[in-house]
C-alpha positions as a LaTeX table, in Angstrom:
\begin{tabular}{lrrr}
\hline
Residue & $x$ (\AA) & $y$ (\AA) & $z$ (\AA) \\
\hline
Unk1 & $-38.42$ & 30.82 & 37.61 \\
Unk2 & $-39.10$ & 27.62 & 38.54 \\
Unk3 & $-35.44$ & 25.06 & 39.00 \\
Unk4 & $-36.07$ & 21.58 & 36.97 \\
Unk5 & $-35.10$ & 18.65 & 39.37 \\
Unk6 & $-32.50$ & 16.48 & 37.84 \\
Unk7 & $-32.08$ & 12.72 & 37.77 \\
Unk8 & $-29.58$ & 10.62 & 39.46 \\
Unk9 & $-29.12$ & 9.49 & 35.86 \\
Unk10 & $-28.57$ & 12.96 & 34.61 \\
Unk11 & $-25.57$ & 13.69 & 36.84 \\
Unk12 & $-23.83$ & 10.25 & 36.33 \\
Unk13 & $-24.51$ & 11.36 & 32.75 \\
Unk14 & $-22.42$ & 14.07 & 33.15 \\
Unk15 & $-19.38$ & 13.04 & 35.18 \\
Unk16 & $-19.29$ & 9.20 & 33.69 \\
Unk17 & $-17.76$ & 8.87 & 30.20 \\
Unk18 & $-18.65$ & 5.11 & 30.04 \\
Unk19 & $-22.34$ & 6.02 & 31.27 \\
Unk20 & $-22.22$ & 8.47 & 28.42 \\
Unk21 & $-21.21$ & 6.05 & 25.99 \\
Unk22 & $-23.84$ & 3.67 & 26.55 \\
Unk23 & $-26.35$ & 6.65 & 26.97 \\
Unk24 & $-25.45$ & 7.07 & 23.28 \\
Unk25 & $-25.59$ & 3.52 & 22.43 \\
Unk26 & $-28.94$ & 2.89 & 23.86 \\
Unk27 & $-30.57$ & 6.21 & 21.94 \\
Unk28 & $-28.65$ & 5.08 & 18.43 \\
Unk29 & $-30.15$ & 1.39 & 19.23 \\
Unk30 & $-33.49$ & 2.85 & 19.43 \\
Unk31 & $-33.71$ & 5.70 & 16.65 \\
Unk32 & $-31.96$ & 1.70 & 14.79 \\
Unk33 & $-35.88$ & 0.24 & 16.15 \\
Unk34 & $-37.69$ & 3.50 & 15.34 \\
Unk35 & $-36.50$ & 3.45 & 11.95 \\
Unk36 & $-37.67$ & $-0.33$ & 11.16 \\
Unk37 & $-40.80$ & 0.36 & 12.47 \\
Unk38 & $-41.54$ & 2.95 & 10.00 \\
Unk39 & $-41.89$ & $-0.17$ & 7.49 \\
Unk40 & $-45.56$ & $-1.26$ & 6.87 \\
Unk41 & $-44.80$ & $-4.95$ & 6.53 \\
Unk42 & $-41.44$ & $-6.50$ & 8.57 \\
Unk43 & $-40.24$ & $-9.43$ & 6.71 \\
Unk44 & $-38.75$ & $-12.62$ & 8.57 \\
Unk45 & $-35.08$ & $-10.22$ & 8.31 \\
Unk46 & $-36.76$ & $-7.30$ & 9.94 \\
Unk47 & $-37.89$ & $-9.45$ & 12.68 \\
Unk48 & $-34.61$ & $-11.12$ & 13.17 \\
Unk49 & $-33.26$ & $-7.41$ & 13.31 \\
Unk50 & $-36.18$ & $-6.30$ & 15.99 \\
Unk51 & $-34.69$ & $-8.91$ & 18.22 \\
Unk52 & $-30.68$ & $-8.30$ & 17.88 \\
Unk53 & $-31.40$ & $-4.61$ & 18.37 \\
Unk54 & $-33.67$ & $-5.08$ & 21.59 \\
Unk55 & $-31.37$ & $-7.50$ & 22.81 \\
Unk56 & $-28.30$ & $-4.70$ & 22.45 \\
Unk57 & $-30.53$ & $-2.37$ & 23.74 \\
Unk58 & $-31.40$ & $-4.19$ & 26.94 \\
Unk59 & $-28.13$ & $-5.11$ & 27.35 \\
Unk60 & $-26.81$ & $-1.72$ & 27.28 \\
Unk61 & $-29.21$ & $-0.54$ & 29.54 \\
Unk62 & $-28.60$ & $-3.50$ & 32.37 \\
Unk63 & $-24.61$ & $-1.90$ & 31.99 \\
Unk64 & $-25.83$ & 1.64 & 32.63 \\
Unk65 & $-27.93$ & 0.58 & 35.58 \\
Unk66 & $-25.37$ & $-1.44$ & 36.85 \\
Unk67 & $-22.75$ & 1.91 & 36.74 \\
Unk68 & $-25.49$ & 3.96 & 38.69 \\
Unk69 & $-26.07$ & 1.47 & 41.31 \\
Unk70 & $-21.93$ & 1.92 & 41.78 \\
Unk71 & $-22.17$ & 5.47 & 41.71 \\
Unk72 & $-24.85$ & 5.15 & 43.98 \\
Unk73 & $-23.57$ & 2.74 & 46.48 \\
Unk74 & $-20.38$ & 4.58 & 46.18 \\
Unk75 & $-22.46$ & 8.06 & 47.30 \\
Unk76 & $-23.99$ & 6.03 & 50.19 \\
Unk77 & $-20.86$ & 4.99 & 51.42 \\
Unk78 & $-19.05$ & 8.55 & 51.56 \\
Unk79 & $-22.28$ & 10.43 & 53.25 \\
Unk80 & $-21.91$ & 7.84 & 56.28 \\
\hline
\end{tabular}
């Protein structure tokens, strides 16, 4: 049986509850794009809405990099 190699991401997923939260975030912020997509036509609303969500979603994604490059530097400091 063959082990599946987990991210850096996945562990900080598992021991940081502020990573989680923004884990969430980020997937409801997309499934939020997803959904408007589904429309044929996106009126001059829709559009506004496109940009607000990608905006959130970037944003939540800068904070969840920025907590794994702590974690990280953090692991890189206690393996010296």
């Amino acid at each position: 049986m063959a082990t599946a190699q987990r991210s850096p991401r996945d562990v900080i997923g598992e021991s940081d509850a502020e990573y989680q939260r923004l884990a969430e975030q980020h997937r409801q912020y997309d499934a939020q794009l997803q959904q408007l997509f589904r429309s044929p036509y996106l009126n001059s609303e829709d559009l506004i809405e496109e940009i607000r969500l990608k905006k959130l979603k970037l944003h939540v994604k800068d904070e969840m990099e920025r907590i794994a490059a702590r974690v990280h530097s953090a692991g890189a400091r206690h393996s010296q």
